[in-house]
Coordinates of C-alpha atoms in Angstrom, one line a residue:
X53 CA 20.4 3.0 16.4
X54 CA 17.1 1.8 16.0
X55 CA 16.1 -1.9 15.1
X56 CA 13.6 -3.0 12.6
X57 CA 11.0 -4.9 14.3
X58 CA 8.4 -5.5 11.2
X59 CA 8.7 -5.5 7.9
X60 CA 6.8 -6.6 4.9
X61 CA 8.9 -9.8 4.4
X62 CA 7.7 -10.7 7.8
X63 CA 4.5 -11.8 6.6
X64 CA 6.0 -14.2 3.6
X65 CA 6.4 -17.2 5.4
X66 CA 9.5 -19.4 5.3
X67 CA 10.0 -23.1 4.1
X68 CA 10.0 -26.1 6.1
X69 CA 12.8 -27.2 8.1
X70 CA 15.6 -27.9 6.3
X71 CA 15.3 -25.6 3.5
X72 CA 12.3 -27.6 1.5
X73 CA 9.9 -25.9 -0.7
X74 CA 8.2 -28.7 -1.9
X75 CA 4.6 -27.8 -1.2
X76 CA 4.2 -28.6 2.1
X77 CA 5.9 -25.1 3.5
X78 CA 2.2 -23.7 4.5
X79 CA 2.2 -20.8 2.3
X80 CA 5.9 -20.4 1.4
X81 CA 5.2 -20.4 -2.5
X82 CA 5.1 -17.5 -4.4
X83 CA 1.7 -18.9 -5.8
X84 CA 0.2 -19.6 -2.2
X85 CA 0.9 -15.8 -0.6
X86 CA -0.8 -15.0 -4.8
X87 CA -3.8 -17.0 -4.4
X88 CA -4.3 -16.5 -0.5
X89 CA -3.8 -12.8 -1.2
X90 CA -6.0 -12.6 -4.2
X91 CA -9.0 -14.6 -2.5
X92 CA -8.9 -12.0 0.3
X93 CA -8.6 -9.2 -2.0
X94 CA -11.6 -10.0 -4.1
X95 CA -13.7 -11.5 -1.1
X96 CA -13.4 -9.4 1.9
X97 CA -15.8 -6.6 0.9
X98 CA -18.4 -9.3 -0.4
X99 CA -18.4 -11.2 2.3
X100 CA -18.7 -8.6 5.1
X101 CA -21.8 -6.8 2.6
X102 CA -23.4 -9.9 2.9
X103 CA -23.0 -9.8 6.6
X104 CA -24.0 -5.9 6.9
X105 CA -26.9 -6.5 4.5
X106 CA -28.2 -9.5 6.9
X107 CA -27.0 -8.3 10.3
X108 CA -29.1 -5.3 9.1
X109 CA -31.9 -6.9 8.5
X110 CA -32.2 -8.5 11.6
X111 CA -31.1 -5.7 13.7
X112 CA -34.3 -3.7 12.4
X113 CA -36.8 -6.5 12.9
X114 CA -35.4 -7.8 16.3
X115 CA -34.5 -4.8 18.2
X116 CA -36.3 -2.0 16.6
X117 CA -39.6 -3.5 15.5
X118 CA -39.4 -6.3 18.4
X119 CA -39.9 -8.7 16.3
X120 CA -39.1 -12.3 17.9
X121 CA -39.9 -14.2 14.9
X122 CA -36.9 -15.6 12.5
X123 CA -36.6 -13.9 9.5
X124 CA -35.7 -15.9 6.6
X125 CA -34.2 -13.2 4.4
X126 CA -31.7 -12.1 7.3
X127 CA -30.7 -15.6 7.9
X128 CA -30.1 -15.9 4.4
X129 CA -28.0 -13.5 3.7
X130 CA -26.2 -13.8 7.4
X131 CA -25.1 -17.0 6.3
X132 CA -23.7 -16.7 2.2
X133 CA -22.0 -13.5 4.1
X134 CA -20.1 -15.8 7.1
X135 CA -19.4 -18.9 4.9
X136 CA -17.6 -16.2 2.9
X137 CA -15.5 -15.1 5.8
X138 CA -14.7 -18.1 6.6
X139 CA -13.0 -18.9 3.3
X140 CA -11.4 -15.6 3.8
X141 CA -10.2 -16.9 7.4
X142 CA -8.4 -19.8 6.0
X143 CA -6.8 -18.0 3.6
X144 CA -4.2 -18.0 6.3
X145 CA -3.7 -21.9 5.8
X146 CA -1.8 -21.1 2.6
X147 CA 0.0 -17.7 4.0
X148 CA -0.2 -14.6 6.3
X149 CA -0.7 -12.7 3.5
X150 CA -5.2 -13.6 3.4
X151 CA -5.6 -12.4 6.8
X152 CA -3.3 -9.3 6.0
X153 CA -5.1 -7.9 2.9
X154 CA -8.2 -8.6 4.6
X155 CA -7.1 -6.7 7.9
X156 CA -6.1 -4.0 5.5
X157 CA -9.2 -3.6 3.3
X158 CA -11.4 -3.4 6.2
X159 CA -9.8 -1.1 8.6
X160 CA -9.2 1.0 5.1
X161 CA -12.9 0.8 4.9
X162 CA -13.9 1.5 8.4
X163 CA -11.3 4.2 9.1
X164 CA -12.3 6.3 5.5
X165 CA -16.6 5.4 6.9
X166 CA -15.9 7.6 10.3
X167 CA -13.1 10.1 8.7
X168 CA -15.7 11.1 6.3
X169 CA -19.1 11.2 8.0
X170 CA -20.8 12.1 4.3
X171 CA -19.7 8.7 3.0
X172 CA -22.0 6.7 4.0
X173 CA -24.7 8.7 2.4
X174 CA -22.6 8.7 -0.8
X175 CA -22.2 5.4 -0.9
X176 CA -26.3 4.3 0.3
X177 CA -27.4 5.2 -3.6
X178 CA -25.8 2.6 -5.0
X179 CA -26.5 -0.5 -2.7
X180 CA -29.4 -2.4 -2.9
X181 CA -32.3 -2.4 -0.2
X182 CA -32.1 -6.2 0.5
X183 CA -35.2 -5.5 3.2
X184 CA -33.4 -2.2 5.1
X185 CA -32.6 1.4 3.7
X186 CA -29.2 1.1 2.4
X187 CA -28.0 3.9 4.4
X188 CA -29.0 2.1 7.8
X189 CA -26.9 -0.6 6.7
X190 CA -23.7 1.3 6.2
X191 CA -24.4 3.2 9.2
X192 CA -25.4 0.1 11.6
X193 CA -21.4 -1.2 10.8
X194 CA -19.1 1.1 9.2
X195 CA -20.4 4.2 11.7
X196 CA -20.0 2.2 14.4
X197 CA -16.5 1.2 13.9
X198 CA -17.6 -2.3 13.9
X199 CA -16.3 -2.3 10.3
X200 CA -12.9 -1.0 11.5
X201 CA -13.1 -3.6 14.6
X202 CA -13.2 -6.5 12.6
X203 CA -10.3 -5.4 10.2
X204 CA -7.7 -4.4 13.3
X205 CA -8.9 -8.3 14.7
X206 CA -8.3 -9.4 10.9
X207 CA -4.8 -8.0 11.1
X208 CA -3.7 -9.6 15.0
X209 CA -4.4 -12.9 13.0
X210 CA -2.0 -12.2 9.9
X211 CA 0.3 -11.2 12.7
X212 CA -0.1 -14.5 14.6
X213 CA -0.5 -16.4 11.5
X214 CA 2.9 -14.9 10.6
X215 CA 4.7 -15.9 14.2
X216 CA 3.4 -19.1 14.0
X217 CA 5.5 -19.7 10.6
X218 CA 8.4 -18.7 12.6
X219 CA 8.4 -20.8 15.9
X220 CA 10.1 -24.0 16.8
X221 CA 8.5 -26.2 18.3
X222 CA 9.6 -25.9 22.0
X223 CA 9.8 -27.9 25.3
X224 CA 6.9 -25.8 26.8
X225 CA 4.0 -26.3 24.5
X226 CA 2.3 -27.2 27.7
X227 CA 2.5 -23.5 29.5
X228 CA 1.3 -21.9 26.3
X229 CA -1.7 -23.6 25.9
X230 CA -2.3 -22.7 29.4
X231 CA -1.6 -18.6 29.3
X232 CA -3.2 -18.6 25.6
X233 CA -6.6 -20.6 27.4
X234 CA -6.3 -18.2 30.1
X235 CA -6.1 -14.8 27.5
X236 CA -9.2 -16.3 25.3
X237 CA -11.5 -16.6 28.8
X238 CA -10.8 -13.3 29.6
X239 CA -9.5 -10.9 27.1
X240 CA -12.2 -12.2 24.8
X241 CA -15.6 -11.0 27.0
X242 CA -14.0 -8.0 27.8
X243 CA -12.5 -6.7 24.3
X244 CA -16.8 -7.9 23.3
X245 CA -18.0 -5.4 26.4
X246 CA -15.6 -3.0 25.3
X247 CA -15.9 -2.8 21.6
X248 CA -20.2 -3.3 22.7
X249 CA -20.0 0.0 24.7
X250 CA -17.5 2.0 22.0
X251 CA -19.8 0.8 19.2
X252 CA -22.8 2.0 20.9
X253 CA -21.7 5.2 22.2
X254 CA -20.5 6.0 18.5
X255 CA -23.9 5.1 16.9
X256 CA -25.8 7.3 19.2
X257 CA -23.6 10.2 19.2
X258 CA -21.7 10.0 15.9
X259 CA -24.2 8.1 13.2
X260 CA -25.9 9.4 10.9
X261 CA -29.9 10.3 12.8
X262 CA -27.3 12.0 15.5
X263 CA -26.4 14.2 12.6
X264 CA -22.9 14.7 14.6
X265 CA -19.6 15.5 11.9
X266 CA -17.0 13.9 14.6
X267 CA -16.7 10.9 16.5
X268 CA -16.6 11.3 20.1
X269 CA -12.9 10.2 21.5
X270 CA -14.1 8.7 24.5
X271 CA -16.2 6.2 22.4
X272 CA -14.3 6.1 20.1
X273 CA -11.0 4.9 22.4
X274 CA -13.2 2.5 23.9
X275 CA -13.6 0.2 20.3
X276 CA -10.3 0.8 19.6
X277 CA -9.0 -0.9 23.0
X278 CA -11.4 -3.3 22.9
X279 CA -10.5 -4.3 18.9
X280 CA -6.7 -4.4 20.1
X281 CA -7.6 -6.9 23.4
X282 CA -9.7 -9.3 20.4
X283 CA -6.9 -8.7 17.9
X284 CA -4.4 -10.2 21.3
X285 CA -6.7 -13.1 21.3
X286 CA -5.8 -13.8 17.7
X287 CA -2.4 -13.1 18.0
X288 CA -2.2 -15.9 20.2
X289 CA -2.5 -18.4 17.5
X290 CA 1.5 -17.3 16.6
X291 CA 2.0 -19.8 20.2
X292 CA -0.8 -22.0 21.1
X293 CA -4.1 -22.1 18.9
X294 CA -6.0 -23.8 22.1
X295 CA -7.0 -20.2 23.6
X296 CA -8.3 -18.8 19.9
X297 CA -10.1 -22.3 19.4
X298 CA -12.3 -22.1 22.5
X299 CA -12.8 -18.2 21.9
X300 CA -13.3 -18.7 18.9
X301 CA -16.1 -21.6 19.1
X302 CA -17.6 -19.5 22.5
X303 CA -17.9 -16.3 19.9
X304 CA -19.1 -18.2 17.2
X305 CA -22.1 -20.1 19.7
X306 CA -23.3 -16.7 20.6
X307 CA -23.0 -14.7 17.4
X308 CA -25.5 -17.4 15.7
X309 CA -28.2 -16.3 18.2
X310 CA -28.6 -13.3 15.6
X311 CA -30.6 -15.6 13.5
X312 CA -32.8 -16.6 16.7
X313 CA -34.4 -12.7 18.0
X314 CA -36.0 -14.0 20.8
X315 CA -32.7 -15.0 22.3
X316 CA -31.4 -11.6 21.0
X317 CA -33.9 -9.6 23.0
X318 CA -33.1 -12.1 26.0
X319 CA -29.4 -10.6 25.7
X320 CA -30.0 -7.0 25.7
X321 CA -32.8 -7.1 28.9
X322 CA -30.4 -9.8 30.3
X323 CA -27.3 -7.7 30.0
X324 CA -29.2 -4.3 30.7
X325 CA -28.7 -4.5 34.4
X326 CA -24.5 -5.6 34.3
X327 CA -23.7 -3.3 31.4
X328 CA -26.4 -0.4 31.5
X329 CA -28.2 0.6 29.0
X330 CA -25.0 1.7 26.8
X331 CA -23.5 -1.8 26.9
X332 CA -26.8 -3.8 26.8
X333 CA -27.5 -1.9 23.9
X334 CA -24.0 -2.6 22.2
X335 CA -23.9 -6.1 22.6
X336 CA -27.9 -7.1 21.5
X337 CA -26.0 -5.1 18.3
X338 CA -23.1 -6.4 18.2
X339 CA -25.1 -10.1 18.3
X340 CA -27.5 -8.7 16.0
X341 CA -25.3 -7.5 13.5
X342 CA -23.6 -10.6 13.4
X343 CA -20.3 -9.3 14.4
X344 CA -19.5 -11.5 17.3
X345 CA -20.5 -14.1 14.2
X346 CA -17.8 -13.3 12.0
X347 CA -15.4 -12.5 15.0
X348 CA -15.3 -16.6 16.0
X349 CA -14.9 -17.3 12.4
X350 CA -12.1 -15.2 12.2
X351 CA -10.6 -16.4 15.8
X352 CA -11.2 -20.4 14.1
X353 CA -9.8 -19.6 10.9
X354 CA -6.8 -18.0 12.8
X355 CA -6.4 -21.4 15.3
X356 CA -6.2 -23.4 12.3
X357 CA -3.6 -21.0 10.5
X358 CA -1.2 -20.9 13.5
X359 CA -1.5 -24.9 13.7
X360 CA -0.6 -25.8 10.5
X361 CA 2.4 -23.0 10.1
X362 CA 3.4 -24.4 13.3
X363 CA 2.8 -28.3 12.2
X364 CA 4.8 -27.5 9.3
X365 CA 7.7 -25.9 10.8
X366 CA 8.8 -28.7 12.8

């Protein structure tokens, strides 16, 4: 006989202790999973354009024209896009159901960008330049599969989120802080090198100049494992949100070099000789881009979901 393991209800998180539902359950209203659904429903795609549009912007100056002065514009529109994500992050204060929806929209988004390669040339006429050819910013994420990174990481932190509304507060608090430390040093770099080499192998061989109508599966596995390992790190949060915190705040520290291109350039020639030229090339992008940006946002917004639904629950 086979045993449910998840379900939908799994994500609507329970009262306090001792069946209250006065307010304080951390997202156990009807109204919270609404609101905290709603906000992630109508923000996600905003918020991650922003990003795109700025990430864009400063990918092109920095690491194509070799540019190493800031550029105001990118920096600009970098920032509305994270402060934006960030709201969507702590949707999860209120209910599992913000960090679900946006999971959902973007790996819907990033899964139809590299099932249908003419999409992102259907969709490029009807985005605005903001300083880069619509197309290259479409192409720079969502052929990539940063896009569909950032929604599988979105959806470990719903799932965390959603274990933290479910654990009781235990006598070893002390050796899960530990293990979830130890996970965020080291899954953290490596699911980055990993999704850095998988993103970069798809954008040669699989974006749009490559004129290429498959991804290749090598490539292709490589993001995918390395978006499960950073979705791990946020699934952490459903224990200890110490590990996801320092991850979070190490990601966040590096991804704002994107606004700073001499210190981009200084990745890629620093990293070309560990990583190649592949994985040098992925991560000065992945910087760039301003995904490891919005991937410490996410791993802070996640930290501070799991502690409250845990804070509550006791």
């Amino acid at each position: 006989m086979s045993q449910r393991i998840f379900s939908a209800s799994d994500f609507q998180d329970p009262p306090a202790r001792g069946g209250r539902s006065n307010g304080r359950s951390g997202g156990g209203s009807v109204a919270a999973r609404v609101v905290s659904a709603l906000v992630a429903l109508l923000i996600t795609a905003p918020a991650l354009l922003l990003v795109m549009a700025g990430g864009a912007r400063s990918y092109s100056e920095t690491l194509q024209r070799l540019n190493t002065e800031p550029v105001p514009a990118a920096i600009l529109l970098l920032s509305a896009g994270l402060v934006l994500v960030l709201i969507v992050s702590l949707t999860g204060l209120f209910s599992s159901l913000g960090p679900l929806v946006a999971g959902l929209v973007a790996t819907g988004l990033g899964i139809a960008f590299l099932a249908i390669p003419t999409l992102s040339g259907t969709l490029a006429g009807s985005l605005p330049a903001m300083g880069v050819s619509p197309l290259s910013l479409l192409v720079f994420w969502c052929q990539s599969g940063l896009l569909l990174a950032t929604g599988i990481v979105f959806l470990g932190a719903a799932l965390g989120r959603a274990i933290a509304a479910r654990t009781h507060g235990g006598g070893r608090g002390g050796v899960k802080a530990v293990v979830s430390l130890v996970v965020g040093l080291v899954a953290t770099p490596l699911g980055i090198v990993l999704v850095a080499f998988g993103s970069a192998g798809l954008l040669r061989s699989f974006g749009t100049a490559a004129e290429s109508t498959t991804p290749v599966p090598s490539t292709l596995g490589l993001l995918l494992a390395g978006a499960v390992v950073l979705a791990g790190v946020a699934l952490t949060s459903g224990w200890s949100s110490i590990g996801v915190s320092v991850a979070g705040i190490l990601s966040l520290l590096l991804g704002l070099l994107a606004v700073v291109p001499s210190a981009v350039v200084r990745i890629f020639t620093t990293a070309s000789g560990p990583l190649g030229s592949d994985g040098a090339s992925g991560l000065g992008s992945a910087v760039a881009l301003g995904f490891i940006a919005v991937l410490g946002i996410v791993f802070l917004g996640s930290a501070a979901s799991g502690a409250r639904a845990r804070r509550i629950r006791r």
